[in-house]
Amino acid sequence: MVKRPKELLGVAALLSLAALGGCQGEAHEAHGEHESHAHRLEATRPLRQDVAVVHDYVGQIRSSRHIELRALERGYLEDVAVNEGQWVEAGQPMFRILPRVYEAELRRAEAEAEAARLEYENTKRLADEAVVSDTELALAGARYERARAEVSLAEAHLNFTRIEAPFAGIMDRLLVREGSLVDEGELLTTLSDNSSVWVYFNVPEAEYLAYAESPAGVVGRPVRLRMANGEDFPQEGRIAAVEADFDNTTGTIAFRADFPNPTGLLRHGQTGNVLVPSPRPDALLVPQKATFEVLDHVYLFVIDEEGRVEQRRIHVAEEFEDLFVVDQGLEEQETVLLEGMRQVRAGEEVEYAFLEPEAVFSGLKVPAE
């Protein structure tokens, strides 16, 4: 029997409904599988461990001896015996100012001293023969001593025309050239002894108090230096001095760290970052990936004994690359959600796989004490 069009339409409708129902059933099963997969979560506990907190401060590097070399006498610069950037030894000649005037003054002073000596010796002979009084002999002796002092003064002025390196170091830029007329006190160059360097950095008041109250104290505390290229300077330094006063405008106080510089790698005027390690015993650590932020506050999910999650605000005392040091809001024995914060809501019961803290933290960068 041939089916009428209406009957054919009814059969097609039934087939469509069956197919739709099958699709909805498959979708429901897929959704159920997704929900089940979403709640396969991982959790762990915080880890209690000794760590070293490292504070980072911008530092200014200074040579332990950095001086200005200035002309001690006025005159024409006759000789420049050094070059810019040159290493000079202690006592090495560096500059010579035209000495002719001072050489002439020295010769004149020496001649006057010789005349005063002859006068004194003649007066002494007459005094021995009672021809002149002892007073005249004393006056002749005084004139002779004054003439000798003039010789010493002339020698000093002549020596001032020769400028020598007071210590071994590196010479800076030449500020005058040979033949220049220099005045007394004019700056010629600077000299730096870089065998050791001083690094100055500013420390906030709260951190200064923490250092001062710790068993290690401040002076003598070991520090490291990170150079401008991001590499650590190979020599260890130590805090050697703390300034007397705080800067009220910034709330900081200046520290000085001393570093040996045997290869001369560091130079006066460089910058770097002083790294001050501070041991933090028995710190409570949580992975950063277990936390999230809301309005500048840090939260995590704590799972209770019944498997329900609670959103908990914590206080972060120190921050490292992979983890936080928590000092408020969390206990060591509590279980925290490790990942999947967006998949759960506060008060929801979840299923999770527990991972031992040692296994979790073994893959993180934990700073050693």
Short mmCIF file of C-alpha atoms in Angstrom, two decimals:
data_model
loop_
_atom_site.label_atom_id
_atom_site.label_comp_id
_atom_site.label_asym_id
_atom_site.label_seq_id
_atom_site.Cartn_x
_atom_site.Cartn_y
_atom_site.Cartn_z
CA MET A 1 0.00 0.00 0.00
CA VAL A 2 1.30 3.41 -0.90
CA LYS A 3 1.65 5.76 2.09
CA ARG A 4 0.07 9.13 1.86
CA PRO A 5 2.17 12.28 2.19
CA LYS A 6 0.80 13.05 5.68
CA GLU A 7 1.90 9.63 6.95
CA LEU A 8 5.35 10.18 5.48
CA LEU A 9 5.58 13.50 7.28
CA GLY A 10 4.65 11.85 10.60
CA VAL A 11 7.31 9.18 10.25
CA ALA A 12 9.93 11.84 9.42
CA ALA A 13 8.94 13.83 12.51
CA LEU A 14 9.30 10.82 14.77
CA LEU A 15 12.71 10.02 13.32
CA SER A 16 13.80 13.64 13.88
CA LEU A 17 12.68 13.59 17.53
CA ALA A 18 14.54 10.31 18.11
CA ALA A 19 17.70 11.70 16.58
CA LEU A 20 17.41 14.89 18.64
CA GLY A 21 16.90 12.90 21.81
CA GLY A 22 19.98 10.84 21.03
CA CYS A 23 22.07 13.98 20.48
CA GLN A 24 20.84 15.49 23.74
CA GLY A 25 21.71 12.28 25.57
CA GLU A 26 25.22 12.31 24.12
CA ALA A 27 25.61 15.99 25.01
CA HIS A 28 24.42 15.33 28.56
CA GLU A 29 26.92 12.47 28.93
CA ALA A 30 29.72 14.66 27.55
CA HIS A 31 28.76 17.44 29.96
CA GLY A 32 28.76 14.98 32.83
CA GLU A 33 32.20 13.76 31.82
CA HIS A 34 33.38 17.42 31.69
CA GLU A 35 32.01 18.14 35.14
CA SER A 36 33.66 15.02 36.52
CA HIS A 37 36.97 15.97 34.87
CA ALA A 38 36.72 19.56 36.16
CA HIS A 39 36.54 18.33 39.73
CA ARG A 40 39.56 16.11 39.48
CA LEU A 41 41.62 18.64 41.44
CA GLU A 42 44.97 18.55 43.20
CA ALA A 43 45.68 19.77 46.70
CA THR A 44 48.58 19.88 49.14
CA ARG A 45 49.66 21.36 52.45
CA PRO A 46 51.99 24.30 53.20
CA LEU A 47 55.62 23.48 53.88
CA ARG A 48 57.50 24.60 56.97
CA GLN A 49 61.17 25.26 56.13
CA ASP A 50 64.12 27.57 56.84
CA VAL A 51 64.70 29.99 53.96
CA ALA A 52 66.87 33.02 53.24
CA VAL A 53 65.08 36.21 52.29
CA VAL A 54 67.19 38.39 49.98
CA HIS A 55 66.59 42.14 49.93
CA ASP A 56 67.71 44.07 46.88
CA TYR A 57 68.98 47.68 47.05
CA VAL A 58 70.28 49.99 44.34
CA GLY A 59 73.90 50.88 45.14
CA GLN A 60 76.44 53.50 44.05
CA ILE A 61 79.99 52.17 43.67
CA ARG A 62 82.87 54.32 44.90
CA SER A 63 86.62 53.69 45.01
CA SER A 64 87.98 53.28 48.51
CA ARG A 65 90.43 56.10 47.66
CA HIS A 66 89.35 58.63 45.07
CA ILE A 67 91.11 62.00 45.15
CA GLU A 68 91.53 65.15 43.10
CA LEU A 69 95.01 66.17 41.98
CA ARG A 70 95.37 69.95 41.92
CA ALA A 71 98.18 72.38 41.16
CA LEU A 72 99.94 73.59 44.29
CA GLU A 73 101.67 76.49 42.53
CA ARG A 74 100.82 78.86 39.69
CA GLY A 75 102.72 78.51 36.42
CA TYR A 76 102.91 76.95 32.98
CA LEU A 77 102.45 73.20 32.78
CA GLU A 78 105.81 72.10 31.45
CA ASP A 79 105.37 68.32 31.37
CA VAL A 80 102.52 65.78 31.48
CA ALA A 81 104.13 62.40 32.11
CA VAL A 82 100.95 60.28 32.18
CA ASN A 83 97.98 59.52 29.97
CA GLU A 84 94.26 59.25 30.57
CA GLY A 85 93.15 55.93 32.06
CA GLN A 86 96.73 54.95 32.88
CA TRP A 87 97.70 52.87 35.88
CA VAL A 88 100.29 54.76 37.95
CA GLU A 89 102.44 53.58 40.83
CA ALA A 90 102.86 55.40 44.11
CA GLY A 91 105.49 58.15 43.74
CA GLN A 92 105.40 58.13 39.94
CA PRO A 93 105.83 61.64 38.39
CA MET A 94 102.63 62.88 36.78
CA PHE A 95 102.87 66.67 36.20
CA ARG A 96 105.59 69.32 36.30
CA ILE A 97 104.89 73.04 36.43
CA LEU A 98 107.55 75.41 35.01
CA PRO A 99 109.98 75.60 37.96
CA ARG A 100 112.42 78.34 36.90
CA VAL A 101 111.09 81.01 39.24
CA TYR A 102 111.15 78.63 42.19
CA GLU A 103 114.63 77.38 41.29
CA ALA A 104 115.85 81.00 41.31
CA GLU A 105 114.18 81.61 44.66
CA LEU A 106 115.87 78.52 46.05
CA ARG A 107 119.30 79.66 44.86
CA ARG A 108 118.74 83.09 46.38
CA ALA A 109 117.66 81.57 49.68
CA GLU A 110 120.69 79.29 49.70
CA ALA A 111 123.01 82.26 49.08
CA GLU A 112 121.44 84.27 51.89
CA ALA A 113 121.74 81.27 54.17
CA GLU A 114 125.45 80.94 53.31
CA ALA A 115 126.01 84.63 54.08
CA ALA A 116 124.16 84.25 57.38
CA ARG A 117 126.30 81.25 58.24
CA LEU A 118 129.54 83.15 57.60
CA GLU A 119 128.27 86.09 59.64
CA TYR A 120 127.35 83.79 62.51
CA GLU A 121 130.72 82.02 62.50
CA ASN A 122 132.59 85.38 62.44
CA THR A 123 130.48 86.73 65.28
CA LYS A 124 131.06 83.57 67.28
CA ARG A 125 134.85 83.92 66.90
CA LEU A 126 134.67 87.53 68.07
CA ALA A 127 132.43 86.52 70.95
CA ASP A 128 134.96 83.89 72.00
CA GLU A 129 137.61 86.66 72.11
CA ALA A 130 135.22 88.87 74.10
CA VAL A 131 135.14 91.45 71.30
CA VAL A 132 131.35 91.31 70.88
CA SER A 133 128.65 90.56 73.37
CA ASP A 134 126.70 87.35 73.67
CA THR A 135 123.59 89.26 72.54
CA GLU A 136 125.15 90.02 69.17
CA LEU A 137 126.08 86.35 68.83
CA ALA A 138 122.50 85.34 69.57
CA LEU A 139 121.18 87.80 66.96
CA ALA A 140 123.59 86.43 64.34
CA GLY A 141 122.50 82.89 65.17
CA ALA A 142 118.83 83.87 64.78
CA ARG A 143 119.49 85.42 61.38
CA TYR A 144 121.23 82.23 60.29
CA GLU A 145 118.32 80.03 61.43
CA ARG A 146 115.84 82.26 59.61
CA ALA A 147 117.90 82.00 56.43
CA ARG A 148 117.91 78.21 56.71
CA ALA A 149 114.13 78.25 57.12
CA GLU A 150 113.84 80.30 53.93
CA VAL A 151 115.85 77.64 52.12
CA SER A 152 113.45 74.94 53.36
CA LEU A 153 110.46 77.03 52.23
CA ALA A 154 111.97 77.58 48.78
CA GLU A 155 112.66 73.86 48.46
CA ALA A 156 109.04 73.13 49.36
CA HIS A 157 107.75 75.54 46.70
CA LEU A 158 110.04 73.94 44.16
CA ASN A 159 108.83 70.48 45.12
CA PHE A 160 105.25 71.66 44.66
CA THR A 161 105.98 72.08 40.95
CA ARG A 162 106.45 68.29 40.72
CA ILE A 163 103.19 66.40 41.24
CA GLU A 164 103.59 62.69 41.96
CA ALA A 165 101.04 59.95 42.52
CA PRO A 166 100.35 59.69 46.27
CA PHE A 167 99.24 56.05 45.84
CA ALA A 168 98.87 53.45 43.10
CA GLY A 169 95.71 53.76 41.06
CA ILE A 170 94.01 54.61 37.78
CA MET A 171 94.19 58.13 36.43
CA ASP A 172 91.06 59.77 35.07
CA ARG A 173 90.66 62.33 32.27
CA LEU A 174 93.26 65.07 31.79
CA LEU A 175 91.64 68.43 32.45
CA VAL A 176 94.67 70.47 31.32
CA ARG A 177 97.21 70.07 28.55
CA GLU A 178 100.95 70.64 28.34
CA GLY A 179 101.71 74.36 28.03
CA SER A 180 98.56 75.49 29.85
CA LEU A 181 98.83 78.22 32.45
CA VAL A 182 97.45 76.75 35.65
CA ASP A 183 96.50 78.59 38.81
CA GLU A 184 97.17 77.47 42.33
CA GLY A 185 94.49 74.96 43.29
CA GLU A 186 93.37 74.22 39.71
CA LEU A 187 92.10 70.67 39.13
CA LEU A 188 94.40 68.62 36.90
CA THR A 189 92.84 65.12 37.10
CA THR A 190 91.55 62.53 39.57
CA LEU A 191 93.13 59.33 40.83
CA SER A 192 91.26 56.20 41.95
CA ASP A 193 92.47 53.25 43.97
CA ASN A 194 90.08 50.46 42.92
CA SER A 195 91.72 47.61 44.80
CA SER A 196 88.65 47.73 47.02
CA VAL A 197 85.37 49.56 46.51
CA TRP A 198 82.69 51.02 48.74
CA VAL A 199 79.06 50.54 47.72
CA TYR A 200 76.51 52.92 49.26
CA PHE A 201 72.81 52.00 49.38
CA ASN A 202 69.72 53.25 51.22
CA VAL A 203 67.70 51.01 53.54
CA PRO A 204 64.13 51.76 54.71
CA GLU A 205 63.66 52.27 58.43
CA ALA A 206 61.62 49.10 59.00
CA GLU A 207 64.23 46.92 57.31
CA TYR A 208 67.04 48.65 59.19
CA LEU A 209 65.30 47.79 62.47
CA ALA A 210 64.90 44.17 61.37
CA TYR A 211 68.62 43.94 60.61
CA ALA A 212 69.64 45.70 63.81
CA GLU A 213 67.47 43.46 66.02
CA SER A 214 68.53 40.20 64.37
CA PRO A 215 71.30 38.08 65.90
CA ALA A 216 73.56 38.82 62.91
CA GLY A 217 73.31 42.57 63.49
CA VAL A 218 74.20 45.08 60.78
CA VAL A 219 77.96 45.70 60.61
CA GLY A 220 79.81 42.63 59.34
CA ARG A 221 76.75 41.09 57.64
CA PRO A 222 77.80 39.39 54.35
CA VAL A 223 76.31 40.79 51.13
CA ARG A 224 76.58 40.21 47.39
CA LEU A 225 76.66 42.60 44.44
CA ARG A 226 74.71 42.20 41.21
CA MET A 227 76.34 44.19 38.42
CA ALA A 228 74.59 46.20 35.72
CA ASN A 229 74.78 43.27 33.26
CA GLY A 230 72.75 41.08 35.64
CA GLU A 231 75.71 38.94 36.70
CA ASP A 232 76.83 38.55 40.31
CA PHE A 233 80.21 40.00 41.25
CA PRO A 234 82.43 37.04 42.24
CA GLN A 235 83.70 38.58 45.49
CA GLU A 236 81.61 38.63 48.66
CA GLY A 237 81.32 41.91 50.53
CA ARG A 238 80.37 42.95 54.03
CA ILE A 239 78.46 45.85 55.51
CA ALA A 240 81.14 48.07 57.03
CA ALA A 241 79.35 51.25 58.11
CA VAL A 242 75.94 52.78 58.75
CA GLU A 243 75.42 56.54 58.64
CA ALA A 244 74.42 58.30 61.83
CA ASP A 245 71.19 59.96 60.66
CA PHE A 246 68.05 58.97 58.77
CA ASP A 247 66.92 60.98 55.78
CA ASN A 248 63.52 62.27 56.91
CA THR A 249 62.40 62.99 53.35
CA THR A 250 62.82 59.37 52.22
CA GLY A 251 62.67 57.48 55.52
CA THR A 252 65.92 55.68 54.73
CA ILE A 253 69.41 55.42 56.14
CA ALA A 254 72.61 54.89 54.13
CA PHE A 255 74.65 51.69 54.47
CA ARG A 256 78.15 51.11 53.11
CA ALA A 257 79.30 47.68 51.93
CA ASP A 258 82.99 47.00 51.23
CA PHE A 259 84.03 44.65 48.42
CA PRO A 260 87.54 43.47 47.47
CA ASN A 261 88.20 44.22 43.80
CA PRO A 262 91.45 42.38 42.98
CA THR A 263 90.98 42.39 39.19
CA GLY A 264 89.84 46.02 39.02
CA LEU A 265 86.57 45.04 37.34
CA LEU A 266 84.58 47.57 39.38
CA ARG A 267 85.30 51.27 38.95
CA HIS A 268 84.37 54.49 40.63
CA GLY A 269 80.92 55.72 39.58
CA GLN A 270 79.38 52.40 38.55
CA THR A 271 76.01 51.22 39.81
CA GLY A 272 74.79 47.83 40.96
CA ASN A 273 72.35 46.09 43.26
CA VAL A 274 73.39 45.07 46.75
CA LEU A 275 71.81 41.76 47.78
CA VAL A 276 71.43 41.37 51.54
CA PRO A 277 70.42 37.84 52.61
CA SER A 278 68.43 37.55 55.81
CA PRO A 279 67.70 34.06 57.24
CA ARG A 280 64.03 33.39 57.99
CA PRO A 281 63.82 30.23 60.10
CA ASP A 282 60.73 28.05 60.22
CA ALA A 283 58.92 29.93 57.43
CA LEU A 284 55.50 28.73 56.21
CA LEU A 285 55.61 28.38 52.42
CA VAL A 286 52.83 28.05 49.82
CA PRO A 287 53.20 27.85 46.03
CA GLN A 288 52.27 31.05 44.25
CA LYS A 289 50.15 29.09 41.78
CA ALA A 290 47.84 28.10 44.66
CA THR A 291 46.91 31.76 45.27
CA PHE A 292 44.98 34.50 43.50
CA GLU A 293 44.53 38.23 44.03
CA VAL A 294 41.39 40.27 44.62
CA LEU A 295 41.76 44.04 45.08
CA ASP A 296 45.43 43.80 46.04
CA HIS A 297 44.74 41.08 48.61
CA VAL A 298 46.00 37.51 48.28
CA TYR A 299 43.61 34.56 48.69
CA LEU A 300 43.64 30.79 48.39
CA PHE A 301 41.15 27.95 48.82
CA VAL A 302 41.38 25.83 51.97
CA ILE A 303 39.72 22.39 51.90
CA ASP A 304 38.17 21.22 55.18
CA GLU A 305 37.83 17.65 56.43
CA GLU A 306 34.49 17.23 54.63
CA GLY A 307 35.98 18.23 51.28
CA ARG A 308 34.40 21.68 51.14
CA VAL A 309 36.40 24.64 49.93
CA GLU A 310 36.73 27.90 51.84
CA GLN A 311 38.11 31.09 50.34
CA ARG A 312 40.77 32.38 52.76
CA ARG A 313 42.66 35.66 52.76
CA ILE A 314 46.34 35.34 53.69
CA HIS A 315 49.10 37.80 54.46
CA VAL A 316 52.29 37.43 52.43
CA ALA A 317 55.40 38.31 54.44
CA GLU A 318 57.93 37.62 51.67
CA GLU A 319 57.69 36.85 47.98
CA PHE A 320 59.97 34.54 46.03
CA GLU A 321 59.97 33.47 42.39
CA ASP A 322 57.70 30.43 42.85
CA LEU A 323 56.28 30.77 46.34
CA PHE A 324 55.09 33.01 49.16
CA VAL A 325 56.06 33.14 52.83
CA VAL A 326 52.78 33.35 54.79
CA ASP A 327 52.67 34.74 58.31
CA GLN A 328 48.87 35.15 58.78
CA GLY A 329 45.72 33.35 57.65
CA LEU A 330 46.98 29.79 57.24
CA GLU A 331 48.09 26.87 59.43
CA GLU A 332 50.65 24.24 58.58
CA GLN A 333 48.26 21.28 58.82
CA GLU A 334 45.57 22.76 56.55
CA THR A 335 44.97 21.51 53.01
CA VAL A 336 45.04 24.05 50.19
CA LEU A 337 43.83 23.76 46.61
CA LEU A 338 46.87 23.66 44.37
CA GLU A 339 45.28 24.40 40.99
CA GLY A 340 41.84 24.95 39.48
CA MET A 341 40.66 27.97 41.47
CA ARG A 342 38.28 28.96 38.66
CA GLN A 343 36.58 25.57 38.72
CA VAL A 344 35.26 25.76 42.28
CA ARG A 345 33.12 28.02 44.44
CA ALA A 346 33.34 28.70 48.15
CA GLY A 347 31.29 26.15 50.09
CA GLU A 348 31.34 23.60 47.27
CA GLU A 349 32.27 20.01 48.00
CA VAL A 350 35.07 18.79 45.72
CA GLU A 351 37.01 15.65 45.02
CA TYR A 352 40.74 16.00 44.80
CA ALA A 353 44.00 14.14 44.70
CA PHE A 354 46.34 14.97 47.58
CA LEU A 355 50.01 15.55 46.75
CA GLU A 356 52.64 15.46 49.46
CA PRO A 357 54.24 18.90 50.07
CA GLU A 358 57.75 17.52 49.53
CA ALA A 359 56.81 16.35 46.04
CA VAL A 360 55.15 19.66 45.17
CA PHE A 361 57.96 21.87 46.44
CA SER A 362 60.67 19.75 44.86
CA GLY A 363 59.72 21.26 41.51
CA LEU A 364 59.79 24.85 42.81
CA LYS A 365 62.66 27.25 43.41
CA VAL A 366 62.96 27.32 47.19
CA PRO A 367 65.71 29.72 48.42
CA ALA A 368 68.08 27.89 50.73
CA GLU A 369 69.10 29.41 54.06
#
